[in-house]
Coordinates of C-alpha atoms in Angstrom, one line a residue:
X110 CA 6.7 113.8 74.0
X111 CA 3.0 113.5 72.6
X112 CA 4.2 110.8 70.0
X113 CA 6.0 108.9 72.3
X114 CA 2.7 108.6 74.4
X115 CA 0.7 107.7 71.6
X116 CA 3.0 104.5 70.8
X117 CA 3.4 103.3 74.4
X118 CA 0.0 103.4 74.9
X119 CA -0.4 101.4 71.4
X120 CA 1.8 98.9 72.7
X121 CA 0.3 98.8 76.3
X122 CA -3.2 98.0 74.1
X123 CA -1.9 95.3 72.1
X124 CA -0.8 93.9 74.9
X125 CA -3.4 93.4 76.7
X126 CA -6.2 92.2 73.7
X127 CA -3.1 89.2 72.5
X128 CA -3.6 88.1 76.2
X129 CA -6.4 86.6 77.1
X130 CA -6.6 85.3 73.3
X131 CA -3.4 83.5 73.9
X132 CA -4.0 82.4 77.2
X133 CA -7.1 81.5 75.6
X134 CA -5.6 79.2 73.0
X135 CA -2.3 77.8 74.5
X136 CA -5.8 75.8 76.9
X137 CA -7.1 74.1 74.0
X138 CA -5.1 71.3 72.8
X139 CA -5.5 69.4 68.9
X140 CA -4.7 66.9 67.4
X141 CA -4.3 66.1 63.7
X142 CA -3.5 63.1 62.3
X143 CA -3.2 61.8 58.5
X144 CA -2.7 58.4 56.8
X145 CA -2.4 57.5 53.7
X146 CA -2.4 53.8 52.1
X147 CA 0.0 53.3 48.6
X148 CA -0.3 50.7 46.7
X149 CA 3.2 47.8 47.5
X150 CA 5.7 48.4 44.6
X151 CA 8.3 45.8 44.4
X152 CA 10.7 46.3 41.4
X153 CA 14.4 44.2 39.9
X154 CA 15.7 45.6 36.6
X155 CA 18.8 44.8 35.2
X156 CA 20.9 47.5 33.0
X157 CA 23.9 46.7 30.9
X158 CA 24.4 43.0 30.8
X159 CA 26.7 42.3 28.8
X160 CA 28.8 38.7 26.9
X161 CA 30.4 36.9 29.1
X162 CA 34.8 38.0 29.0
X163 CA 35.5 35.1 30.4
X164 CA 34.1 31.5 30.5
X165 CA 33.9 31.4 34.7
X166 CA 32.9 35.3 35.4
X167 CA 29.4 36.7 33.9
X168 CA 29.1 40.3 33.8
X169 CA 24.7 40.7 34.7
X170 CA 25.8 44.1 34.9
X171 CA 23.6 46.7 37.7
X172 CA 20.9 45.4 38.9
X173 CA 18.3 47.8 40.6
X174 CA 15.9 47.4 43.2
X175 CA 13.0 49.3 44.6
X176 CA 10.4 48.0 47.3
X177 CA 8.6 50.6 49.3
X178 CA 7.5 48.1 51.5
X179 CA 7.9 49.2 54.9
X180 CA 8.5 46.1 56.0
X181 CA 11.6 45.4 53.9
X182 CA 11.9 42.9 50.7
X183 CA 13.6 39.8 49.7
X184 CA 15.4 39.4 46.4
X185 CA 15.7 35.4 45.3
X186 CA 18.2 34.2 42.4
X187 CA 16.9 30.9 40.5
X188 CA 19.7 28.4 39.4
X189 CA 20.1 24.7 38.6
X190 CA 20.6 23.0 40.6
X191 CA 24.7 22.0 42.5
X192 CA 25.6 25.2 41.4
X193 CA 27.3 25.2 45.0
X194 CA 30.8 26.7 44.0
X195 CA 29.4 29.7 42.7
X196 CA 29.3 32.6 43.4
X197 CA 27.4 36.1 43.0
X198 CA 28.6 39.0 43.5
X199 CA 26.1 42.2 44.4
X200 CA 28.0 45.6 45.2
X201 CA 31.0 43.5 46.2
X202 CA 29.5 41.5 48.9
X203 CA 30.0 37.7 48.2
X204 CA 26.9 35.5 48.0
X205 CA 27.6 31.5 47.5
X206 CA 25.2 29.5 46.1
X207 CA 23.0 27.1 47.3
X208 CA 23.3 23.4 46.1
X209 CA 19.2 24.0 45.4
X210 CA 17.6 26.1 42.7
X211 CA 17.1 29.2 45.2
X212 CA 19.1 31.2 46.8
X213 CA 18.3 34.0 48.1
X214 CA 20.5 37.1 47.3
X215 CA 19.6 40.3 49.6
X216 CA 17.1 40.4 52.4
X217 CA 16.8 43.6 53.6
X218 CA 14.4 44.6 56.7
X219 CA 13.3 48.5 55.2
X220 CA 12.2 49.9 52.2
X221 CA 14.3 51.0 50.1
X222 CA 16.3 52.1 46.8
X223 CA 19.1 50.3 45.7
X224 CA 21.5 49.9 42.6
X225 CA 24.9 47.6 42.9
X226 CA 27.0 46.0 40.3
X227 CA 26.7 42.2 39.9
X228 CA 28.8 39.5 38.6
X229 CA 28.5 35.7 38.2
X230 CA 31.4 33.8 39.5
X231 CA 31.1 30.4 38.2
X232 CA 34.2 29.0 39.7
X233 CA 34.0 25.9 37.1
X234 CA 30.0 25.3 37.6
X235 CA 27.8 24.8 34.3
X236 CA 25.1 26.8 34.3
X237 CA 23.1 28.8 30.8
X238 CA 22.1 32.0 31.4
X239 CA 18.9 31.3 30.2
X240 CA 18.0 29.2 33.0
X241 CA 19.0 32.2 35.8
X242 CA 15.7 33.8 37.0
X243 CA 15.3 36.9 39.9
X244 CA 12.3 37.9 41.6
X245 CA 11.4 40.7 44.6
X246 CA 9.2 39.7 46.6
X247 CA 7.8 42.1 49.4
X248 CA 7.9 40.9 53.3
X249 CA 4.7 41.9 55.7
X250 CA 1.4 43.2 54.7
X251 CA 0.9 43.9 50.7
X252 CA -1.1 47.2 50.0

C-alpha cells in the first residue's frame, strides 16, 4: 500500500511540474525558414541512336531531358527549312515539324526528368541527320 502511494504522489508531482513548463512553451511561437538557391541545370541527351531502318523513319533512341528550373523548360529542334511534312514522335506523341528552321518539341511549366523514345518520320522530306540539332533552355530566372 505504501508503494502505491509513492507512485501516485510521483505521478502528481510530474504533472504539476510539467504543467507550467508546457503552458510557457505554448505561449511562445517561433518560425524558422530555410531558403537555398541552387544552380539551374538543364541537360539533354540521346542514348542509343541507330542507323535508319528505312529511308522514311529514323530511330533517334531515347531522349533524356533534365531541367531543375521551377518555371519549366523548353526543348527546341533545329532542322532544315521546308520539313513541314515530317514529324517527330516523342514518347508516343506526334509533333509536326514547322516549315521554318525550328520546332518546339517540349514545353514544360515545371522542373522535370523525362526519358522518352524518339523517332523522326521524314514522310518524303529530305534532311541529312547532321543538319538536326536539339537544345534545352530553362524558363524564368537562371541561377
